[in-house]
Tab-separated table of C-alpha atoms (C1' of nucleotides) in Angstrom:
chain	number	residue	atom	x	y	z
A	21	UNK	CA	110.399	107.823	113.397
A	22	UNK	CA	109.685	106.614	116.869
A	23	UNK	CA	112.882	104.432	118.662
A	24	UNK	CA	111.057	104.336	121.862
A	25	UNK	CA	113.302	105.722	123.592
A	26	UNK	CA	116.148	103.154	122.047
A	27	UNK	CA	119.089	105.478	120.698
A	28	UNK	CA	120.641	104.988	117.635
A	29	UNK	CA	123.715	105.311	119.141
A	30	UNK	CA	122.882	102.445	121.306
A	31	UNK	CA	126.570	100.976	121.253
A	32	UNK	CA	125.682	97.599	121.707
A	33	UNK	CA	123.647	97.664	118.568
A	34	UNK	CA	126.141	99.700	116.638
A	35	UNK	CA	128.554	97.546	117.773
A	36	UNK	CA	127.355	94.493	116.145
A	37	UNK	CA	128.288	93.806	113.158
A	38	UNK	CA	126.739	90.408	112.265
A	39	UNK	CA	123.328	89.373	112.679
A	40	UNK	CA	121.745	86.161	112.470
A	41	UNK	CA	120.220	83.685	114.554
A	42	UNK	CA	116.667	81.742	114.215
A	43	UNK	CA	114.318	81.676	111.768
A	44	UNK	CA	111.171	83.196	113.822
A	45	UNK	CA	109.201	80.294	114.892
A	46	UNK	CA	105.513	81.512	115.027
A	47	UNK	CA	104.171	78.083	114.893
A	48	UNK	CA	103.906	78.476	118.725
A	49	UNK	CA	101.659	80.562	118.337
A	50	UNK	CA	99.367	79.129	116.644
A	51	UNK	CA	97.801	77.458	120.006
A	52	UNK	CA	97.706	81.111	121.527
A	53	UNK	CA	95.395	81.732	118.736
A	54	UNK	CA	93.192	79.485	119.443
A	55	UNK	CA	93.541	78.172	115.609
A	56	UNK	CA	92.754	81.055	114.194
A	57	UNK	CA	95.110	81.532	111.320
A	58	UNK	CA	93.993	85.495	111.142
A	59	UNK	CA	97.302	87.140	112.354
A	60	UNK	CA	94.998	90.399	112.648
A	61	UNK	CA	95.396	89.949	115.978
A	62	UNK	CA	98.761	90.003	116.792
A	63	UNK	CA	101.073	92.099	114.624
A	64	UNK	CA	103.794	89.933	113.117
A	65	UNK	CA	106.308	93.520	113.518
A	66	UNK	CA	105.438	92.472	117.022
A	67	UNK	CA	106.595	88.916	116.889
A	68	UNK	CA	109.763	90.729	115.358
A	69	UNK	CA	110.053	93.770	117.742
A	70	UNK	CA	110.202	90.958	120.203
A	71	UNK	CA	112.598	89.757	123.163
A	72	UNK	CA	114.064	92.430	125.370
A	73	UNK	CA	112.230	95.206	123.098
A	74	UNK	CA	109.209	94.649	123.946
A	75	UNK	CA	108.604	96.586	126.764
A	76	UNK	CA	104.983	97.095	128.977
A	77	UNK	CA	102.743	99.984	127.860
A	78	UNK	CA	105.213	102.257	130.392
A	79	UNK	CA	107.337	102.449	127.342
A	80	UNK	CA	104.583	103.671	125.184
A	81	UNK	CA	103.947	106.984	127.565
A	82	UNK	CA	106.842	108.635	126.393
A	83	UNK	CA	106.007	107.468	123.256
A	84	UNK	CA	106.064	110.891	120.906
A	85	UNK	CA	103.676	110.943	117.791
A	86	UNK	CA	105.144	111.694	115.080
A	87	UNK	CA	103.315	114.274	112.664
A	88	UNK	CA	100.652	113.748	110.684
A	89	UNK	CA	101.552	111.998	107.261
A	90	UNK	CA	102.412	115.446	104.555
A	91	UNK	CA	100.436	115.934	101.538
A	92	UNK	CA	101.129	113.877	98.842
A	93	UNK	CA	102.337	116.768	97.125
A	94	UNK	CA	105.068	116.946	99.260
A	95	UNK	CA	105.497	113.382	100.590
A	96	UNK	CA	108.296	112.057	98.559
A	97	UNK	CA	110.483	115.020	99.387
A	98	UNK	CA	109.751	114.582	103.226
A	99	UNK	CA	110.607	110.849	102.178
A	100	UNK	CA	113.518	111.791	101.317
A	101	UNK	CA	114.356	114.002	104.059
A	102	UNK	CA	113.939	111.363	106.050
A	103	UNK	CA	115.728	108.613	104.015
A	104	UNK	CA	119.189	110.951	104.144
A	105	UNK	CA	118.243	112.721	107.768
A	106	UNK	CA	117.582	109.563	109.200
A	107	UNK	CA	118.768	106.084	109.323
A	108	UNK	CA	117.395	104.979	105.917
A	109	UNK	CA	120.090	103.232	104.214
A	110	UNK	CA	118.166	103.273	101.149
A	111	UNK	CA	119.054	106.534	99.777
A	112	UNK	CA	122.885	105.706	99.889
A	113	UNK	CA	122.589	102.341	99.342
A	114	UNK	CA	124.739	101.796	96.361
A	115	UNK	CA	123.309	99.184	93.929
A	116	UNK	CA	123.581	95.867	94.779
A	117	UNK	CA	121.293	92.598	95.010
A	118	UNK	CA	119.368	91.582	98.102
A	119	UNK	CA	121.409	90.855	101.477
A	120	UNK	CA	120.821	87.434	102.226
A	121	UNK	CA	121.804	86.183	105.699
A	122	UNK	CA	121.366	82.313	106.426
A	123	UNK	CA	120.712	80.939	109.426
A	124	UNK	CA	123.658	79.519	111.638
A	125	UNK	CA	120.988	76.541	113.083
A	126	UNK	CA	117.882	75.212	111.901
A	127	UNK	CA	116.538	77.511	114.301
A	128	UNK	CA	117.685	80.447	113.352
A	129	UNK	CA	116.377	83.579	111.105
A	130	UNK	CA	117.283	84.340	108.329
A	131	UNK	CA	117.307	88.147	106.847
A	132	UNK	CA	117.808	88.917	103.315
A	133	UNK	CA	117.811	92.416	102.465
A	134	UNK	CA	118.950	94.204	98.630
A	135	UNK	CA	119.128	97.385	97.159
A	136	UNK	CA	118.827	97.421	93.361
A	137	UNK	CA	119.514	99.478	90.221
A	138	UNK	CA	116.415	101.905	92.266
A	139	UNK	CA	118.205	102.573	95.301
A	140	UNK	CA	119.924	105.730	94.574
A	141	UNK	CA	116.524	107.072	92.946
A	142	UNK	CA	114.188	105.978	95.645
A	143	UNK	CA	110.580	105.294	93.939
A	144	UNK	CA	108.376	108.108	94.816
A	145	UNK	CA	105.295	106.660	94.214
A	146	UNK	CA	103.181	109.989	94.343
A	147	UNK	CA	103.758	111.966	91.581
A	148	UNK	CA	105.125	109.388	89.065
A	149	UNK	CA	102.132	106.936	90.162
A	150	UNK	CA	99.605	109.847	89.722
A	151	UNK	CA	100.817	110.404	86.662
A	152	UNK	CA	100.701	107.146	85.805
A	153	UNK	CA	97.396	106.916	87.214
A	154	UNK	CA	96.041	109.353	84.656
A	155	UNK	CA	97.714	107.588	81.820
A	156	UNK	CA	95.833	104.184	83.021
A	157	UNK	CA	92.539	106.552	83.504
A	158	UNK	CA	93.035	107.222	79.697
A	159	UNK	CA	93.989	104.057	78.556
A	160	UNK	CA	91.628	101.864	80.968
A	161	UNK	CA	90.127	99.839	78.145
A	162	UNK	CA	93.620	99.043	77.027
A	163	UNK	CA	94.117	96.930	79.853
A	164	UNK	CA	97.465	95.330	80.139
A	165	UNK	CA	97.964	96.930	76.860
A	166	UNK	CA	99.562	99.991	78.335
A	167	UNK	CA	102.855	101.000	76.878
A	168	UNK	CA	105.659	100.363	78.811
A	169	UNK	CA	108.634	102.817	78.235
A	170	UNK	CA	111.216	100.779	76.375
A	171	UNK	CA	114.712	100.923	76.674
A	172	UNK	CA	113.803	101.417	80.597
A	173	UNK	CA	114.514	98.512	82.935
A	174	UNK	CA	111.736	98.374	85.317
A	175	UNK	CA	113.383	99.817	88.293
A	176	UNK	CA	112.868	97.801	91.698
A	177	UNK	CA	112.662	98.739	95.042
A	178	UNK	CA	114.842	97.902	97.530
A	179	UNK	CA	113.967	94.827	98.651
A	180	UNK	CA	114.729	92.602	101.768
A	181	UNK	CA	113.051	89.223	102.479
A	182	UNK	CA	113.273	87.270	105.786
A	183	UNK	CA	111.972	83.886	106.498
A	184	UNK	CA	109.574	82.697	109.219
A	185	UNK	CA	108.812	79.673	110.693
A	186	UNK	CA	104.595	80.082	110.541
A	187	UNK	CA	101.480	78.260	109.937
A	188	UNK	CA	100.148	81.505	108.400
A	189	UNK	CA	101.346	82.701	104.913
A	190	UNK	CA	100.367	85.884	105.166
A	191	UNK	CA	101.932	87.300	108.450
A	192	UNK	CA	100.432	90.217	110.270
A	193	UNK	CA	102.905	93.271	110.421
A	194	UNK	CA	100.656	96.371	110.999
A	195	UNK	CA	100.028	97.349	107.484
A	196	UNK	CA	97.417	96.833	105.231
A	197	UNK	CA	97.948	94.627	102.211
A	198	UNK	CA	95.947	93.820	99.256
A	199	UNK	CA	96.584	90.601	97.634
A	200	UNK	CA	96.914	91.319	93.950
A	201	UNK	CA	98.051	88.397	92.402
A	202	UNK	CA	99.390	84.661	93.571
A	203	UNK	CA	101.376	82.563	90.754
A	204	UNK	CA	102.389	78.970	91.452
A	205	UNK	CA	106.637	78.829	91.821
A	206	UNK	CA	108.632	76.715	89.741
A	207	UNK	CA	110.199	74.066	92.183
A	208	UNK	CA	108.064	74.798	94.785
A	209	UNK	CA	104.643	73.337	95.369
A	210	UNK	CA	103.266	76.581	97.496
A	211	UNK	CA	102.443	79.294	95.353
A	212	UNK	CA	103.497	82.742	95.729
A	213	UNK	CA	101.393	85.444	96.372
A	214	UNK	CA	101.809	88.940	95.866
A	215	UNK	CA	100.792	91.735	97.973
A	216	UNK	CA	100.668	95.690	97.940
A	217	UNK	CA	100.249	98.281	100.354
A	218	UNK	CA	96.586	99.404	100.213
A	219	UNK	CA	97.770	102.807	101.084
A	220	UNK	CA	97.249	105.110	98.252
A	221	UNK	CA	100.744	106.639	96.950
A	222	UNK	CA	102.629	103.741	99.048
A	223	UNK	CA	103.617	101.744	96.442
A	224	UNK	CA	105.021	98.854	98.978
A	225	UNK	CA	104.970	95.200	97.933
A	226	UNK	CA	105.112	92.025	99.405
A	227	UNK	CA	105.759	88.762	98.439
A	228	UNK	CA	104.794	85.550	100.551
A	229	UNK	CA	105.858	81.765	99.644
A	230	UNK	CA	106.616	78.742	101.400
A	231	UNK	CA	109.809	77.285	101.397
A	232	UNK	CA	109.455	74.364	99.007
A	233	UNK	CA	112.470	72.672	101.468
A	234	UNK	CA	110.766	73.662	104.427
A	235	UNK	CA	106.847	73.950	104.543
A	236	UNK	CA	107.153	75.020	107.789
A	237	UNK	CA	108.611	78.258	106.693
A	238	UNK	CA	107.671	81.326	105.106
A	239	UNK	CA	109.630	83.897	103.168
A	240	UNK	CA	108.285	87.086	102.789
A	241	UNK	CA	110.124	89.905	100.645
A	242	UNK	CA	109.320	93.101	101.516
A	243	UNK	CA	109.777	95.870	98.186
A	244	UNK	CA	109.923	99.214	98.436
A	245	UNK	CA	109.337	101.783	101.539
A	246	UNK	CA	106.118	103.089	102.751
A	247	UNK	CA	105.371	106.467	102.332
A	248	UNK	CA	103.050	107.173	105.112
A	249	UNK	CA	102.712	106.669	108.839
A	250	UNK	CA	101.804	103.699	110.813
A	251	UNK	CA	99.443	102.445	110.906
A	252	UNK	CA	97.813	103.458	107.778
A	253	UNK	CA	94.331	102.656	108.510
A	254	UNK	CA	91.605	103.211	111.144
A	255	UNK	CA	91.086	99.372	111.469
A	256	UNK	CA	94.315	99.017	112.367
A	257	UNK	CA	94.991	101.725	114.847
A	258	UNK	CA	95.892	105.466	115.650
A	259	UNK	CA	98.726	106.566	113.676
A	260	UNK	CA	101.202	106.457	115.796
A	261	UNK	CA	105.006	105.728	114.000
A	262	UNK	CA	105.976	107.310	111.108
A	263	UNK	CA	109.067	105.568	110.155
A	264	UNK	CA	110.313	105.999	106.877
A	265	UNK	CA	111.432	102.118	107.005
A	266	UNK	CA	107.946	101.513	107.266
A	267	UNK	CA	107.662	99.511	110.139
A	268	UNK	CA	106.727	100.894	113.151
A	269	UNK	CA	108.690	100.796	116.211
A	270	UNK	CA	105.329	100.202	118.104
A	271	UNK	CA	102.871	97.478	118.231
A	272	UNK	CA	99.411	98.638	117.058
A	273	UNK	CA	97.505	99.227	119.883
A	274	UNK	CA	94.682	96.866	119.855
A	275	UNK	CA	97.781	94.495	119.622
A	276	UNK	CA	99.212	95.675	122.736
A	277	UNK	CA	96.899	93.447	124.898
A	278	UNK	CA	97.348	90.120	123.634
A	279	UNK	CA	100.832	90.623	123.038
A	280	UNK	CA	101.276	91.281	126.544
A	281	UNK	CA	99.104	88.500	127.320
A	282	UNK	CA	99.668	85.973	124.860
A	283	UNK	CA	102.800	86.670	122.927
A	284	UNK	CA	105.371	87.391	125.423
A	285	UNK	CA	105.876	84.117	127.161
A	286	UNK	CA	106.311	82.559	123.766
A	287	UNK	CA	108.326	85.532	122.384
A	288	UNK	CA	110.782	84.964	125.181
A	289	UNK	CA	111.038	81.482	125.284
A	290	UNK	CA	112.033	81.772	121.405
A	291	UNK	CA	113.320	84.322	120.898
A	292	UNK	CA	114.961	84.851	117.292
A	293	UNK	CA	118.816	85.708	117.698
A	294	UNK	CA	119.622	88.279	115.372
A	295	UNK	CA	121.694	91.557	115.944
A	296	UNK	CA	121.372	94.402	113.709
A	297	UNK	CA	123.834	97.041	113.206
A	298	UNK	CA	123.763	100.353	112.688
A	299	UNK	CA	126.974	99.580	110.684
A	300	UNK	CA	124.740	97.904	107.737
A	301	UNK	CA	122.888	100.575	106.959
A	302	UNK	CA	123.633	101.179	104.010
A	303	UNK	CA	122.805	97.191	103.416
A	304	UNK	CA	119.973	96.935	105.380
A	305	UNK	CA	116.414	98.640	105.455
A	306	UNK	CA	115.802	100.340	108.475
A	307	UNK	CA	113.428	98.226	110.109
A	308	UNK	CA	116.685	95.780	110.736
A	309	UNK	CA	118.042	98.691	112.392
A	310	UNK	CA	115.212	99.212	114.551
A	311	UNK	CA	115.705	98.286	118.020
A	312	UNK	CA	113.030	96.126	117.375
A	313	UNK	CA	115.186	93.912	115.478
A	314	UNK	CA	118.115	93.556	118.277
A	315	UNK	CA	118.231	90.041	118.959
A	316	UNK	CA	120.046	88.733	121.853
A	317	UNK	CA	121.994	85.629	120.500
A	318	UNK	CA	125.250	86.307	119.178
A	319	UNK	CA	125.740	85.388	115.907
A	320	UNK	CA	128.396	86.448	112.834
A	321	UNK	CA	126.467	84.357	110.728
A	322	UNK	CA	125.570	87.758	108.648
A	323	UNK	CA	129.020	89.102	108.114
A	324	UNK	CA	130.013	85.366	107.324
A	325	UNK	CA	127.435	85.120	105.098
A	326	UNK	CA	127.949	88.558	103.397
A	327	UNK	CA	131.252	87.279	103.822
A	328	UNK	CA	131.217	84.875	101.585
A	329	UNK	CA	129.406	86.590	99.056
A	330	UNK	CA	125.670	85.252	99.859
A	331	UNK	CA	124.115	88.635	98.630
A	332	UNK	CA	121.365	87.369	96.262
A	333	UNK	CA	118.320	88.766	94.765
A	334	UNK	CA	116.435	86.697	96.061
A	335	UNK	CA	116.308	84.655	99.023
A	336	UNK	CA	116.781	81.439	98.630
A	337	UNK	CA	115.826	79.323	101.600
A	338	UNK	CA	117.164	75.759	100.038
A	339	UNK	CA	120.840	77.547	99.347
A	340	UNK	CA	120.656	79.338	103.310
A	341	UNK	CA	119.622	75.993	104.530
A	342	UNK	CA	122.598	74.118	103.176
A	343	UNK	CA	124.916	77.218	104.282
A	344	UNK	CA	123.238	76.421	107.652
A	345	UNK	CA	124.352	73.050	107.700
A	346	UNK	CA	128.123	73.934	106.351
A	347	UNK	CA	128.677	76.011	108.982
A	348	UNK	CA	127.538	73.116	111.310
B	29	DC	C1'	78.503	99.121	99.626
B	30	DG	C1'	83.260	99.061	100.609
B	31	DT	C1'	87.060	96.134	100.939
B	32	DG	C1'	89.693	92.197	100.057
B	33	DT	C1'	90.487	87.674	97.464
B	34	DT	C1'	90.601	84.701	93.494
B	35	DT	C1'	92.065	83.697	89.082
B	36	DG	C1'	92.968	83.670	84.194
B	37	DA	C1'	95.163	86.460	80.953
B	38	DC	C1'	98.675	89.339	79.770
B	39	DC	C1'	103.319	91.628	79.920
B	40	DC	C1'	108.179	91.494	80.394
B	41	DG	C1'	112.881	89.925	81.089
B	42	DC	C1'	115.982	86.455	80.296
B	43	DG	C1'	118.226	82.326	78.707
B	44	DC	C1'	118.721	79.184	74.995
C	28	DG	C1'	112.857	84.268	67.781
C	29	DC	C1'	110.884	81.406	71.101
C	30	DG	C1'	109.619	79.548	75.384
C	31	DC	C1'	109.678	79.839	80.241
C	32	DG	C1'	109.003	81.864	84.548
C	33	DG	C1'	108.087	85.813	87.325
C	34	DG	C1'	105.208	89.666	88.014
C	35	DT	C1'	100.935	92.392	87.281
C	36	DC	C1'	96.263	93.522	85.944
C	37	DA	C1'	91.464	93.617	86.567
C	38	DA	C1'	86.918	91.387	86.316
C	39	DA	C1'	84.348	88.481	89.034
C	40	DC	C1'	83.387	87.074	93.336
C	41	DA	C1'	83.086	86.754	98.534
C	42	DC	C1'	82.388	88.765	102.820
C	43	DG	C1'	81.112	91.748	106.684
DNA sequence: CGTGTTTGACCCGCGC
DNA sequence: GCGCGGGTCAAACACG
């Protein structure tokens, strides 16, 4: 896990105990782009890691790899290790639903994170999913006719879901996804679509939808931790972060440029205001802890929200919108 | 050819 | 038990 430098004793992070702010307005950079909706080029984890954290490639020299992803023999355990070692709140995250933080303006972001039923028994996707793997290997003409255990609630990952003001559905944050499945949402006229981490053994999901209230914005729910470094792939660059949260604390290299040149101005000029605290780690996933994810305008609308009981499984952008305007 | 997307069917949990 | 809605699978297809 690479902080760049950022310590997680950084007082003024730990200090915070709220976060909130704007919803991350991307649609600004959509001219940047040229109107190309492919996010490829500029990391969305960027977008995020954005404002005061974003620092010239001068950061990135003291940068220090971290090693090589481990077998997968031994890859949950070193998950593990880092989940407790670490800053993973995951592993001591008692059970509860997702975190969901609404925005204080109509500008503002809007982070919802959970732990489930799963969080005390992180998934560890290797040797179950291998095992699994054989199973489907057996019963591949069965289909969808493979036998579920009964009696066993299908355990979910940890998940956290934020919403961003985009063009793009499907937003760019380093990793490689696979699109597995898209189902149209009651009360909603944008479909969902479902994504997984095309790393093999990562059993990460995503989930992308448009907020039927708000086209404008996008909620993605993140599921589950990756299990290997980031990036994951040679299209997307050296591996150069491996962060148990699963986002990297670095922009992906062939990002670097067009951040610098493209993204920054915008990235400053709207900047999402959302502080993280090292306090809610054992509410939030670690990528909200990241440094990446100190935002610079104060806000309590997370404590408020959390507050007030606002923890939901899922987000719900119509319910954090009205909170929005209540607190107005 | 490898990788990713689309899409219809299926599975499962939950509420009535 | 039934229907609904969410989630997943995997064949077919597209693309570079």
């Amino acid at each position: 896990m690479a902080n760049l430098g950022f310590s997680d004793e950084n007082p003024a992070v730990a200090a915070a105990t709220s976060f909130g702010g704007g919803i991350f307005d991307t649609s600004a950079c959509d001219g940047i782009n040229g109107g190309d909706n492919k996010w490829g080029s500029l990391g969305f984890m960027d977008l995020l890691g954005i404002s005061q954290d974003f620092i010239a490639p001068s950061l990135f020299d003291s940068f220090q790899p971290p090693p090589p992803p481990p077998p997968l023999s031994t890859s949950s355990e070193l998950h593990r290790q880092q989940l407790q070692g670490l800053t993973s709140p995951a592993s001591t995250v008692p059970e509860s639903s997702e975190v969901l933080t609404n925005p204080t303006t109509p500008n503002s972001s809007s982070f919802s994170s959970s732990s489930n039923e799963a969080a005390n028994d992180i998934h560890e996707p290797t040797k179950a999913e291998d095992n699994e793997e054989q199973e489907l290997d057996q019963d591949k003409t069965k289909k969808q006719l493979k036998p579920k255990k009964k009696n066993q609630k299908r355990q979910r990952e940890p998940r956290f879901a934020f919403m961003t003001k985009s063009e793009v559905d499907h937003l760019d944050d380093g990793y490689r996804w696979r699109k597995y499945g898209q189902k149209a949402v009651k009360n909603s006229p944008f479909p969902r679509s479902y994504y997984r981490c095309t790393s093999a053994g990562c059993g990460v999901k995503k989930r992308v939808e448009r907020s039927s209230d708000d086209p404008a914005i996008v909620v993605t729910t993140y599921e589950g931790q990756h299990t290997h470094a980031y990036p994951i792939t040679p299209r997307g660059a050296i591996g150069i972060s491996l962060d148990p949260s699963g986002f990297s604390t670095v922009p992906e290299p062939q990002y670097l440029h067009q951040q610098q040149q493209q993204l920054q101005p915008y990235i400053y000029n709207s900047s999402p205001s959302l502080k993280i605290s090292t306090t809610t780690a054992t509410t939030f996933p670690n990528f909200l802890q990241d440094r990446r994810f100190k935002f610079n305008t104060p806000s309590s609308s997370a404590s408020l929200l959390t507050d007030r009981g606002l923890l939901q499984d899922i987000i719900d952008p119509t319910q954090m919108r009205k909170e929005a305007k209540e607190e107005q």
